[in-house]
XYZ file of N, CA, C and O in Angstrom:
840
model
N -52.196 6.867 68.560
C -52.759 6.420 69.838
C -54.236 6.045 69.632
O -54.940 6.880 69.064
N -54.847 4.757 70.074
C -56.053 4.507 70.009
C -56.975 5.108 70.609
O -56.431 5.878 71.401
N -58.111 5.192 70.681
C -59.415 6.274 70.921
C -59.081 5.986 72.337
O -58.586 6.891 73.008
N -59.299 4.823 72.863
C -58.977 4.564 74.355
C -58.058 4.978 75.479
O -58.195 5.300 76.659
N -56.907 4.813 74.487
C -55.517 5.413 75.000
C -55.600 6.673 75.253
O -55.047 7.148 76.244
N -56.481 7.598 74.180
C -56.187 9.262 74.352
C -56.936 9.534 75.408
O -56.584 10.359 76.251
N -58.255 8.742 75.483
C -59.299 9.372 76.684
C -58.429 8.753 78.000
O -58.141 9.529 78.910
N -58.047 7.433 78.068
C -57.748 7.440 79.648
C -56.184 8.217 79.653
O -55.713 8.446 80.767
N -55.397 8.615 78.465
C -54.059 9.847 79.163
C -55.135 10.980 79.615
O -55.163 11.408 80.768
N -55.966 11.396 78.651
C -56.507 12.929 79.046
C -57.480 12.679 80.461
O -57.680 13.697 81.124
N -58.131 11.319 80.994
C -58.537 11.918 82.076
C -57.194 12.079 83.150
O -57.036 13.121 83.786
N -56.206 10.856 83.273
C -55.365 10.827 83.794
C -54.746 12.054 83.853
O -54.350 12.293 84.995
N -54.513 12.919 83.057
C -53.913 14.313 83.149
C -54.644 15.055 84.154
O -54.195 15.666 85.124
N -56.328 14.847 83.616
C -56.950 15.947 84.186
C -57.066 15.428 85.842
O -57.268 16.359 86.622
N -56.966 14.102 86.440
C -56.875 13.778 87.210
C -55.759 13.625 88.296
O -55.822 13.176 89.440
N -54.332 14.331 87.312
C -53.464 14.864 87.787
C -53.759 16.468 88.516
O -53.543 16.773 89.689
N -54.167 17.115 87.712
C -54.932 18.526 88.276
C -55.906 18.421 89.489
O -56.558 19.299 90.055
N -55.849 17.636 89.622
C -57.404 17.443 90.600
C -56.319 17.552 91.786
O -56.511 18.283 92.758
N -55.292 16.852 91.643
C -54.124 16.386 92.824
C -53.598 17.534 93.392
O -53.480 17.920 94.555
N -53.251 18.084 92.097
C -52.167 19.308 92.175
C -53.061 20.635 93.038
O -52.560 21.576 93.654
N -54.286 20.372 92.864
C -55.337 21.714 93.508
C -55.356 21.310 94.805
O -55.117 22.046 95.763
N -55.666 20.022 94.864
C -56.358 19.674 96.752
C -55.096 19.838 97.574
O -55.028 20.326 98.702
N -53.891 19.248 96.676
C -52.459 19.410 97.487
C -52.264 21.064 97.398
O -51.464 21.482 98.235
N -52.650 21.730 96.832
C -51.995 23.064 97.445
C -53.173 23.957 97.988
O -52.881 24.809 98.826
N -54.663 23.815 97.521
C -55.529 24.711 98.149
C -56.520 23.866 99.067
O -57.261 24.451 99.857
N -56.521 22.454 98.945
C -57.509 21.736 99.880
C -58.948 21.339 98.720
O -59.439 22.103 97.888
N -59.245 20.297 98.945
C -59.909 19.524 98.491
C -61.336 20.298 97.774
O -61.814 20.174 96.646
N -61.825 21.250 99.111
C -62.858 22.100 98.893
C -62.827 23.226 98.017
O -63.789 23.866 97.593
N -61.477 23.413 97.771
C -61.276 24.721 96.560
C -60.957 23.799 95.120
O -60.346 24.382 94.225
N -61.354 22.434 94.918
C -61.255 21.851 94.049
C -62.176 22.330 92.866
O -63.276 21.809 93.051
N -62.190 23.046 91.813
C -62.761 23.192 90.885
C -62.733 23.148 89.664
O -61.627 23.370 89.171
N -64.214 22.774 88.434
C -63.384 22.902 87.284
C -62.317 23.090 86.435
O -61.454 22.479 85.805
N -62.893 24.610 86.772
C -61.549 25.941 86.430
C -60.365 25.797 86.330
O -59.488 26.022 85.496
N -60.524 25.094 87.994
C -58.953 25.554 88.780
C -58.135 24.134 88.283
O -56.990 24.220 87.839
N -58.891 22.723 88.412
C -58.726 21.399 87.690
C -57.823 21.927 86.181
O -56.622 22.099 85.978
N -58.939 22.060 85.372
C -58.258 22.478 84.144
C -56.867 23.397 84.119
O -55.841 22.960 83.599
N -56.938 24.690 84.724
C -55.476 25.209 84.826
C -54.624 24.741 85.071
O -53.613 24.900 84.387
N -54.649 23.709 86.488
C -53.738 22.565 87.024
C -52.948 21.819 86.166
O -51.755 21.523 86.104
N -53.964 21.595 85.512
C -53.697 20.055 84.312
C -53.409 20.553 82.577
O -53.188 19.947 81.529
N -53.545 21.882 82.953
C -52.889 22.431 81.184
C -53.963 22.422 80.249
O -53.561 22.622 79.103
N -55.546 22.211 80.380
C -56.179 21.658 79.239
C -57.638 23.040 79.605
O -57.801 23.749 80.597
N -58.291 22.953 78.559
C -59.531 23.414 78.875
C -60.538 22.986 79.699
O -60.828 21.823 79.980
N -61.276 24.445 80.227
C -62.523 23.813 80.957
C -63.230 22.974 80.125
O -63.304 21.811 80.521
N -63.903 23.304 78.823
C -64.349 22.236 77.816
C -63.758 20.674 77.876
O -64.449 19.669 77.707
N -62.090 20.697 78.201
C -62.280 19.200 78.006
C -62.280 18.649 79.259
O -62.456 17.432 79.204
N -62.128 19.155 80.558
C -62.265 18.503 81.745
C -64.289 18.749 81.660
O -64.748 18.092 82.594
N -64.984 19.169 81.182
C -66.307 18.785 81.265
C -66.836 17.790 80.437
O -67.870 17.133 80.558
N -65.694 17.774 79.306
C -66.218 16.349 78.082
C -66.221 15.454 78.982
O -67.211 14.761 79.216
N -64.763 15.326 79.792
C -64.400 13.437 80.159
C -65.695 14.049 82.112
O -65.799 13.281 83.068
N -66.158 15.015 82.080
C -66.812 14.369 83.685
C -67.908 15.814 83.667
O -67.684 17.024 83.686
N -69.099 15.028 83.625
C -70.347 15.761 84.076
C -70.428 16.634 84.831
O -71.178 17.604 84.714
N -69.443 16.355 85.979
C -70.256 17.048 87.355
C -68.774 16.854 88.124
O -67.919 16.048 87.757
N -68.669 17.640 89.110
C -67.268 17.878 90.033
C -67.352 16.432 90.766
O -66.355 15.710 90.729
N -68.432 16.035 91.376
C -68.540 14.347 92.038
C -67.716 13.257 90.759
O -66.943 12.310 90.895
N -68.112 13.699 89.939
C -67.576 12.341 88.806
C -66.329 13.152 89.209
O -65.842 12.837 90.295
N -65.739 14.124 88.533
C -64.660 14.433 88.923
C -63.413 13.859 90.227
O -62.306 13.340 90.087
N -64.156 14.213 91.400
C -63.925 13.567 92.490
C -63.782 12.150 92.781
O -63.090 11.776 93.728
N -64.387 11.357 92.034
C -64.894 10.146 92.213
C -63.744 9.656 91.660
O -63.074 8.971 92.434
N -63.045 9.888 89.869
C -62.518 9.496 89.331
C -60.975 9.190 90.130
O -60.321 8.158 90.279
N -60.694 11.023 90.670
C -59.483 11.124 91.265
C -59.305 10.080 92.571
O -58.182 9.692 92.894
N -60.445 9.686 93.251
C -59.832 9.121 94.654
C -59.610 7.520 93.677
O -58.720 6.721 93.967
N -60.081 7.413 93.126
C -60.381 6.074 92.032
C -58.658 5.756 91.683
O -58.074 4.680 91.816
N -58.153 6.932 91.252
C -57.189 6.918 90.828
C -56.024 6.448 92.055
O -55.115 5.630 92.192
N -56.527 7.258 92.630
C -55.529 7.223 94.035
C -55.498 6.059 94.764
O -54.400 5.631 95.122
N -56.803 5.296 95.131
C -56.882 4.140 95.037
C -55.893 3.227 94.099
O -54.992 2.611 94.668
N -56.017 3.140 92.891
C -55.689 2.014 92.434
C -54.048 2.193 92.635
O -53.271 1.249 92.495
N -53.666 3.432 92.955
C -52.147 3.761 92.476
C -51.784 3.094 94.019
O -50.894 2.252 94.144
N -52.519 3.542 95.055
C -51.873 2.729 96.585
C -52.474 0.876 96.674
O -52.509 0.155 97.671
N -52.798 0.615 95.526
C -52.925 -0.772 95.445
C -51.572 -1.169 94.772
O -50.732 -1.690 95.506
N -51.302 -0.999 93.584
C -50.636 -1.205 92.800
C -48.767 -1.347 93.556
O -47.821 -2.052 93.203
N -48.889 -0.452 94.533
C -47.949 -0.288 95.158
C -47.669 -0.785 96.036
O -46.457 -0.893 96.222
N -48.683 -1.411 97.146
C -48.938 -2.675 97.577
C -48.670 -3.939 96.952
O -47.752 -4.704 97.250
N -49.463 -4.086 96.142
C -49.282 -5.359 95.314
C -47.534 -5.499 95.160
O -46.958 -6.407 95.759
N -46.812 -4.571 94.353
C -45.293 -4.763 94.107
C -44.551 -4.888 95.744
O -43.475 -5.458 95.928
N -45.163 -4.400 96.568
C -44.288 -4.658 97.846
C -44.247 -6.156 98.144
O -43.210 -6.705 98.518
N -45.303 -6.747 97.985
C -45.736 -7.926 98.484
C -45.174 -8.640 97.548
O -44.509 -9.499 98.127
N -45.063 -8.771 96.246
C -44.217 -9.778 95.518
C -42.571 -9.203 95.696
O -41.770 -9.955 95.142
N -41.949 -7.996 96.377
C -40.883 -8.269 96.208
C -40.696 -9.032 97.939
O -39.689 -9.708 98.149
N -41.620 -8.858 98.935
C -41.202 -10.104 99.897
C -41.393 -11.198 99.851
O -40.772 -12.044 100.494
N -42.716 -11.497 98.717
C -43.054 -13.083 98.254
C -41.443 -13.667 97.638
O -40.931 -14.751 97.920
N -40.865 -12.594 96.734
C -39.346 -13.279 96.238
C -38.230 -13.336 97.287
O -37.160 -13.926 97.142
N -38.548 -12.778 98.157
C -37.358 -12.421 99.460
C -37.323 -14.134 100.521
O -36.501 -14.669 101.264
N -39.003 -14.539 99.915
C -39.496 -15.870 100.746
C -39.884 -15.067 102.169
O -39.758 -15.847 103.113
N -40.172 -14.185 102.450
C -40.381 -13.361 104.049
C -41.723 -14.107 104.457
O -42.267 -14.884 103.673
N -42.240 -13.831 105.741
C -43.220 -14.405 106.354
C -44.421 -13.856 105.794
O -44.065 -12.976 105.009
N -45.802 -13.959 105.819
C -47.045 -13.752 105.828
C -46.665 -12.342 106.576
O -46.434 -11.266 106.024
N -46.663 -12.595 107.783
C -46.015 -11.585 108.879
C -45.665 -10.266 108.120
O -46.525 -9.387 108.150
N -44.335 -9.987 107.343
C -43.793 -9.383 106.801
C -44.619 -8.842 105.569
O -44.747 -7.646 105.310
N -45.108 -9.779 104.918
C -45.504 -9.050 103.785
C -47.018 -8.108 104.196
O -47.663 -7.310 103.515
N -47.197 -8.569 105.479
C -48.935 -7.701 106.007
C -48.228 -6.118 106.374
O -48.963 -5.132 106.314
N -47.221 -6.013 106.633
C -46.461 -5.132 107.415
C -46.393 -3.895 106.082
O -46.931 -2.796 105.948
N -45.263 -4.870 105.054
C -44.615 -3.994 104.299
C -46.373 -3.552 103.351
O -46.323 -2.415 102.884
N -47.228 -4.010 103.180
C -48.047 -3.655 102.310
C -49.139 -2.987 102.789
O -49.947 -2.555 101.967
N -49.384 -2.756 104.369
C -50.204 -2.233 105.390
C -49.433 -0.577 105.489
O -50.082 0.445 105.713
N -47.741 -0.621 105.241
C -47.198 0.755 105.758
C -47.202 1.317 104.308
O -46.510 2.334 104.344
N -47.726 1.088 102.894
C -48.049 1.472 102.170
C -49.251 2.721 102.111
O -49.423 3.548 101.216
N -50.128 2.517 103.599
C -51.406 3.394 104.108
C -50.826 4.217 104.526
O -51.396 5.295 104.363
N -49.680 4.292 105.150
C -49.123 5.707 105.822
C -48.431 6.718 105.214
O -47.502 6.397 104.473
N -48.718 7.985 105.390
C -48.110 9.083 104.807
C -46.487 8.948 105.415
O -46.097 9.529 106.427
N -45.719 8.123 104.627
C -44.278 8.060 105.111
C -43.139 8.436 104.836
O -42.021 8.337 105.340
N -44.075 9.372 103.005
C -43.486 9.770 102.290
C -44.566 11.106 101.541
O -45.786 11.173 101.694
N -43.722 12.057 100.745
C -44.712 13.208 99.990
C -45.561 12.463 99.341
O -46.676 12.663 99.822
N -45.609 11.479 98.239
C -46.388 11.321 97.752
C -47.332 10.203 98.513
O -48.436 10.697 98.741
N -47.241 9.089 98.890
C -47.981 8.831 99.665
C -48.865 10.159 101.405
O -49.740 9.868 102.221
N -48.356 10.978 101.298
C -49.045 12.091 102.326
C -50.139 12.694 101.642
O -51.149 13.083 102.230
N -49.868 12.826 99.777
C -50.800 13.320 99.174
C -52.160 12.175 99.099
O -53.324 12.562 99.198
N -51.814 10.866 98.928
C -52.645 10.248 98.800
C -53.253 9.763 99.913
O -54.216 9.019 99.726
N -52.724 10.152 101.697
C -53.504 9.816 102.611
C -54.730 11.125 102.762
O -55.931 11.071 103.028
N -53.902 12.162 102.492
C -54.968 13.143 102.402
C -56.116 13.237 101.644
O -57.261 13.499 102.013
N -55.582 12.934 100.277
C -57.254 12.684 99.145
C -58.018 11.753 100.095
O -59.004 12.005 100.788
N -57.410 10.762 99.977
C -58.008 9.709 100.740
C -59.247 10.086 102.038
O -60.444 9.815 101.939
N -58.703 10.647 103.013
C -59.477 11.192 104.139
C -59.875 12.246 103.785
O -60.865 12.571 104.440
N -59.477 13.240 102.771
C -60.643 13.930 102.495
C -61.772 13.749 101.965
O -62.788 14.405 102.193
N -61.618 12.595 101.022
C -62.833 11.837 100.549
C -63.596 11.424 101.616
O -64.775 11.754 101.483
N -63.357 10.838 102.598
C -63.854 9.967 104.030
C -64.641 11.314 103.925
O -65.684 11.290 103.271
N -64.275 12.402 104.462
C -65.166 13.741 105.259
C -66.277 14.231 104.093
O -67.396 14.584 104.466
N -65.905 14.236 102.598
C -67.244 14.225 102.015
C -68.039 13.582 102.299
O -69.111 13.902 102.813
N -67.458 12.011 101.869
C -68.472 10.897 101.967
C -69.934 10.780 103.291
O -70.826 9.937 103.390
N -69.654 11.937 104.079
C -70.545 12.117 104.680
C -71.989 12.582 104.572
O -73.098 12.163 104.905
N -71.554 13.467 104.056
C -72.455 14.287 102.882
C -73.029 13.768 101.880
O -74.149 14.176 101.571
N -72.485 12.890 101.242
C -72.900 12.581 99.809
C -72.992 10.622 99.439
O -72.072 9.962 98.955
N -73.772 10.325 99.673
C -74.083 8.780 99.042
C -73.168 7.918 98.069
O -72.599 6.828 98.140
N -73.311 9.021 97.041
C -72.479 8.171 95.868
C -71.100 8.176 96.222
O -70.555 7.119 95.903
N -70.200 9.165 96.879
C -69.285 9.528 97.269
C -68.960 8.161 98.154
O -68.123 7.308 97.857
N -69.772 8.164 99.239
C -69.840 6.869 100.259
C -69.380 5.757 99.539
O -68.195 5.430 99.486
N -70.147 5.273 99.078
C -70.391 3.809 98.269
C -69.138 3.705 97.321
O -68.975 2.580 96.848
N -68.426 4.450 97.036
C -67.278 4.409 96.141
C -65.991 4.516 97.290
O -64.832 4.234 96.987
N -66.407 4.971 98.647
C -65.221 4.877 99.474
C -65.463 3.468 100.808
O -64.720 3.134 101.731
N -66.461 3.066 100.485
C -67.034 1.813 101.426
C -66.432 0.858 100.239
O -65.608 0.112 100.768
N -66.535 0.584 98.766
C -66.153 -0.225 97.975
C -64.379 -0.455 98.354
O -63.891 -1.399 98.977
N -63.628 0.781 97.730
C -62.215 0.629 98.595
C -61.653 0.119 99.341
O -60.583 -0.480 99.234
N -62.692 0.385 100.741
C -61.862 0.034 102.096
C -62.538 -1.276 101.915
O -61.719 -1.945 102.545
N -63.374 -2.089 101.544
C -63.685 -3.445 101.562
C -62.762 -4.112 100.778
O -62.410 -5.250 101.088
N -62.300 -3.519 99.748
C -60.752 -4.279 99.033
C -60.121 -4.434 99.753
O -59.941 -5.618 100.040
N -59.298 -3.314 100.598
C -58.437 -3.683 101.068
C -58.533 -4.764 102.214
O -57.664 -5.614 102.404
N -59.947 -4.606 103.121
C -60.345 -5.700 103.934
C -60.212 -6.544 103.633
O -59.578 -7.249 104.419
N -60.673 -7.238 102.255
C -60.709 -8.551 101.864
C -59.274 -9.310 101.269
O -59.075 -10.495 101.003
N -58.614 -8.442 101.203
C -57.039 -8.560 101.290
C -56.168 -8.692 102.159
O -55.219 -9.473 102.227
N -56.714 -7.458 103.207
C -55.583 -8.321 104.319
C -56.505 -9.612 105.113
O -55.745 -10.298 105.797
N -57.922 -10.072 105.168
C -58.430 -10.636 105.496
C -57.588 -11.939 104.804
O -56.516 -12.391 105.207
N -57.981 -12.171 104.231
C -56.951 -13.405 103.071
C -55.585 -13.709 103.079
O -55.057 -14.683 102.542
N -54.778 -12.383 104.033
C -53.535 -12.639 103.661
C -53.458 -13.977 105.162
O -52.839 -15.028 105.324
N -54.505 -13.135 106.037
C -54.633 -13.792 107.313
C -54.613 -15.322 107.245
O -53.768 -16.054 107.760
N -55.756 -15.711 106.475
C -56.146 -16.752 105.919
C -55.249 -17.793 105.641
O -55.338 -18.975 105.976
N -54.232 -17.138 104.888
C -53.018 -18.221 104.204
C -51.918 -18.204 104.946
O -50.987 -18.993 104.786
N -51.961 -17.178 105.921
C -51.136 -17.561 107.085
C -52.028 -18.282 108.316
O -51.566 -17.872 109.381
N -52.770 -18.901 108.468
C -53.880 -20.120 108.969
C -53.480 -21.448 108.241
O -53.778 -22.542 108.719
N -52.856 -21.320 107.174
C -53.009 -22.373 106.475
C -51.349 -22.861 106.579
O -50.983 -24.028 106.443
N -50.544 -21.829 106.821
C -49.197 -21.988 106.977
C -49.013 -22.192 108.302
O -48.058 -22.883 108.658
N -49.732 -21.731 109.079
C -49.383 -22.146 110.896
C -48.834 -20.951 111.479
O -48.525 -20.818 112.663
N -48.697 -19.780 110.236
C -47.815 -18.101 111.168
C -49.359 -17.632 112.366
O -49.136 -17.140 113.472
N -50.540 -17.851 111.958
C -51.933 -17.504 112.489
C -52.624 -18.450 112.796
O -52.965 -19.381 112.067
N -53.024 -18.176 114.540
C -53.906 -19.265 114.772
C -55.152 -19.827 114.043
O -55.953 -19.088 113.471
N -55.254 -20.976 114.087
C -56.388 -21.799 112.958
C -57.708 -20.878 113.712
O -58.379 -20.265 112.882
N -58.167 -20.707 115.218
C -59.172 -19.937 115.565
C -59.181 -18.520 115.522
O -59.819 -17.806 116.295
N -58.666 -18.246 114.865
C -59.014 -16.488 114.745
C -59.764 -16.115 113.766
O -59.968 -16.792 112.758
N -60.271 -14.907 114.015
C -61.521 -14.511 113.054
C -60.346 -13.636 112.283
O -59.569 -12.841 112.812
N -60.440 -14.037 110.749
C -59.705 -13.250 110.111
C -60.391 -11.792 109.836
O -59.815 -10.709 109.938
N -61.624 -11.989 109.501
C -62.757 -10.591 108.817
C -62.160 -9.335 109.897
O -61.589 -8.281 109.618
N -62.618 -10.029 111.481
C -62.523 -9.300 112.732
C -61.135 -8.682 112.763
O -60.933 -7.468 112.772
N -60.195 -9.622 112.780
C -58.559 -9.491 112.597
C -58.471 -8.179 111.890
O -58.007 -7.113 112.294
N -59.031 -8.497 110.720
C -58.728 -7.287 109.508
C -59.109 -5.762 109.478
O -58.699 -4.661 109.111
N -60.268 -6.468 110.166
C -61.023 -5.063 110.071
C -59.700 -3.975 111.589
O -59.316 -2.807 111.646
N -59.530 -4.878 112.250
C -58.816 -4.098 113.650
C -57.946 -3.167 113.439
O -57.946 -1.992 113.807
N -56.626 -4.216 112.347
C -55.510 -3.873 111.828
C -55.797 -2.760 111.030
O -55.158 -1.711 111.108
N -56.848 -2.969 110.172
C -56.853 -1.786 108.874
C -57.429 -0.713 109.900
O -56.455 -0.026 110.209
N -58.571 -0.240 110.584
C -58.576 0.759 111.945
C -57.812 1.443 112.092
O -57.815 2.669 111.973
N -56.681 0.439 112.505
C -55.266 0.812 113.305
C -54.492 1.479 112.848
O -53.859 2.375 113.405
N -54.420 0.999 111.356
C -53.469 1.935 110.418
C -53.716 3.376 109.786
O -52.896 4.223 109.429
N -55.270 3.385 109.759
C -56.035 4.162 108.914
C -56.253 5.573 110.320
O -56.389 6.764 110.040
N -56.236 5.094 111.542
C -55.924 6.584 112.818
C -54.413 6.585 112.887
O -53.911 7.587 113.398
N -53.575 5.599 112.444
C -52.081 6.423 112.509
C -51.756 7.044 111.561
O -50.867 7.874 111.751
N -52.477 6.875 109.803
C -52.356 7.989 108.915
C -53.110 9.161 109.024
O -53.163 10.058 108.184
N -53.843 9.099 110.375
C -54.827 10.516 110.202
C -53.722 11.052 111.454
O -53.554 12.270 111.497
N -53.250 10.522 112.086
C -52.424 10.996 113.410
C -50.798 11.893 112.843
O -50.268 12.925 113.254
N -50.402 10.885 111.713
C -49.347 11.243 111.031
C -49.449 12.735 109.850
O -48.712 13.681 109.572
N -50.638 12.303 109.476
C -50.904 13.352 108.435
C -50.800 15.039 108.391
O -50.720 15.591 107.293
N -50.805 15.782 109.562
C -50.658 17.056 109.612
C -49.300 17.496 109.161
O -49.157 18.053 108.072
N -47.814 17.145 110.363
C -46.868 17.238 109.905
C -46.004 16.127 110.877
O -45.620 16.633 111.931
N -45.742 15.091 110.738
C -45.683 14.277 111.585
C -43.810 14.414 111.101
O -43.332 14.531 109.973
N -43.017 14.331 112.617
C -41.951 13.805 111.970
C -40.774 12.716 112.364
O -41.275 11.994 113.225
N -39.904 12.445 112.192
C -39.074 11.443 112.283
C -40.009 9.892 113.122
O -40.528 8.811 112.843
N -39.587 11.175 114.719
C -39.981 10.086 115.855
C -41.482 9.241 115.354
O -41.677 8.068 115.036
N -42.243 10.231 115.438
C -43.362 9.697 115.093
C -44.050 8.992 113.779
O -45.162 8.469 113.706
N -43.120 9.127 112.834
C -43.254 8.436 112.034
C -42.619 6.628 112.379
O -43.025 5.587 111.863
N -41.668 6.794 113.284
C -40.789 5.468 113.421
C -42.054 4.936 114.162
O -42.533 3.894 113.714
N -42.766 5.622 115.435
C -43.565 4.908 116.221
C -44.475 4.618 115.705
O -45.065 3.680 116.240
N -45.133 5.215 114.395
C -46.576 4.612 113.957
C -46.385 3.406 113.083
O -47.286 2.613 112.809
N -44.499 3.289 112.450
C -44.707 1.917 112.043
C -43.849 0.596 112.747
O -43.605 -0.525 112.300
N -43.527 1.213 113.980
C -43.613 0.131 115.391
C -44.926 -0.270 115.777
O -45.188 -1.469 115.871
N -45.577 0.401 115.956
C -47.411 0.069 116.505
C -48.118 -0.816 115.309
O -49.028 -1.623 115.500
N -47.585 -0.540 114.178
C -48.189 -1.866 112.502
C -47.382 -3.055 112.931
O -47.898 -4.090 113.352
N -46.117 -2.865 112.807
C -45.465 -4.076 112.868
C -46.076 -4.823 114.782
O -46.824 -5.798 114.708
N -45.822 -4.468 115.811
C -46.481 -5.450 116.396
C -47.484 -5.529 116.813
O -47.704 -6.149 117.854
N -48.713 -4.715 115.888
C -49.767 -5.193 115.655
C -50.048 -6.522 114.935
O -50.589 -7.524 115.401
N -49.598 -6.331 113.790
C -49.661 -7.762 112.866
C -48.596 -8.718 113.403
O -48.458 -9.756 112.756
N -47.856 -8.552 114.429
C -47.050 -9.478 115.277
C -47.739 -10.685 115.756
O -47.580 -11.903 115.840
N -48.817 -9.495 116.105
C -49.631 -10.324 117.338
C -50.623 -10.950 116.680
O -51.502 -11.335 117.451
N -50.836 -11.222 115.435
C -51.647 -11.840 114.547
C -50.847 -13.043 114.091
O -51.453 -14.034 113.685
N -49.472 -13.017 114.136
C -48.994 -14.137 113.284
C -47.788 -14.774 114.211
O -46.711 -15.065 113.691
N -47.979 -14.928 115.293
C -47.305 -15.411 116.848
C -46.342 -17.281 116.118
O -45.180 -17.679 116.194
N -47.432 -17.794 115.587
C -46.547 -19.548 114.759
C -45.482 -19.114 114.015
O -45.025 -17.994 113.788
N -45.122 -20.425 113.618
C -43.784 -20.392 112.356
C -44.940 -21.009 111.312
O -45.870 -21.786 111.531
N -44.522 -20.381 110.156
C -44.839 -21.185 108.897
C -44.174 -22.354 108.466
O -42.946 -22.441 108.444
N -45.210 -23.569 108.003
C -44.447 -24.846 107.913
C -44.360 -24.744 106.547
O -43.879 -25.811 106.165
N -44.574 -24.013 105.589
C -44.435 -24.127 104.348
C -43.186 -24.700 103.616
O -42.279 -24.015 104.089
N -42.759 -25.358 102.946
C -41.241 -25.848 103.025
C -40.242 -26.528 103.565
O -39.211 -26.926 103.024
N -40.684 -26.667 104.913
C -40.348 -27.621 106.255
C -41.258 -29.490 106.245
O -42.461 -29.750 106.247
N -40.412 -30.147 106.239
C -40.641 -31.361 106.034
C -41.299 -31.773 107.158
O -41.152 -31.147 108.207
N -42.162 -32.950 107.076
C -42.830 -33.616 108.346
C -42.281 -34.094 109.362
O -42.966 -34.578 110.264
């Protein structure tokens, strides 16, 4: 295994531990120690790969991040192959934010527990303001190309649009998150879907002749 390979499995491990602590004792009993036991390895090597419990922290929501992108991204190309609307693919890759499942519940929680540091702490901030501007600028864009297809009116503010929708989704995963069940899980992704309904009201002419 190349030098590269071993350091990003071993933070990835240790960034598995980070998971395994906040999911069973809460974010705030997150520690070295307790990291390393989690994750099978020494305190020594969870202090090689991270200075300080913030890098620590930082790495894991990092992680968590990219893993609820990644998962997004595959939703959206399997409705891009389905041919589904703009419409559809804002839906299926927006209910990716909701705890709808265990492991996505773990990652709405890191998630908003990060939000409640980030109060506290600057660097913390700026690494969770970076995030949520991805995803802004994503569903902002998806808006965009449904403007260009005719599913979204040519006058709508997409930025504004985006920012509403992502809001919207981001208090039904804090609403869902305690122990939310069946019903309320069906209603928080009735309230996404005709939310982004009401964003994409046209037909797309994409494919449709003059």
């Amino acid at each position: 295994m190349a030098a590269t390979e071993h350091r990003d499995a071993r933070r990835a491990q240790i960034v598995t531990g980070v998971r395994a602590v906040a999911r069973a004792q809460g974010i705030g009993n997150v520690t070295v120690a307790r990291t390393a036991d989690a994750a099978g390895v020494s305190v020594g090597m969870v202090q090689h790969y991270y200075r300080t419990k913030e890098d620590l922290l930082i790495d894991a929501f990092r992680a968590v991040h990219e893993s609820v992108l990644d998962r997004v991204d595959h939703q959206i190309a399997l409705s891009e192959r389905r041919g589904a609307r703009i419409e559809q693919m804002l839906v299926d890759g927006l209910a990716q934010l909701l705890p709808l499942s265990p492991t996505r519940r773990d990652e709405v929680y890191l998630t908003h527990a990060f939000a409640g540091l980030s109060l506290e702490d600057a660097t913390i901030r700026t690494h969770l303001d970076d995030a949520r501007d991805e995803i802004l600028r994503r569903v902002s864009a998806a808006l965009e190309n449904g403007q260009m297809c005719g599913e979204v009116d040519a006058d709508l503010d997409c930025a504004a649009a985006a920012f509403t929708v992502v809001a919207l989704v981001d208090g039904l995963a804090a609403k869902l998150l305690p122990d939310a069940d069946t019903t309320e899980r069906s209603w928080a992704v009735d309230a996404l879907t005709d939310a982004v309904a009401r964003l994409c009201p046209g037909e797309c002419h994409h494919g449709l002749g003059d």
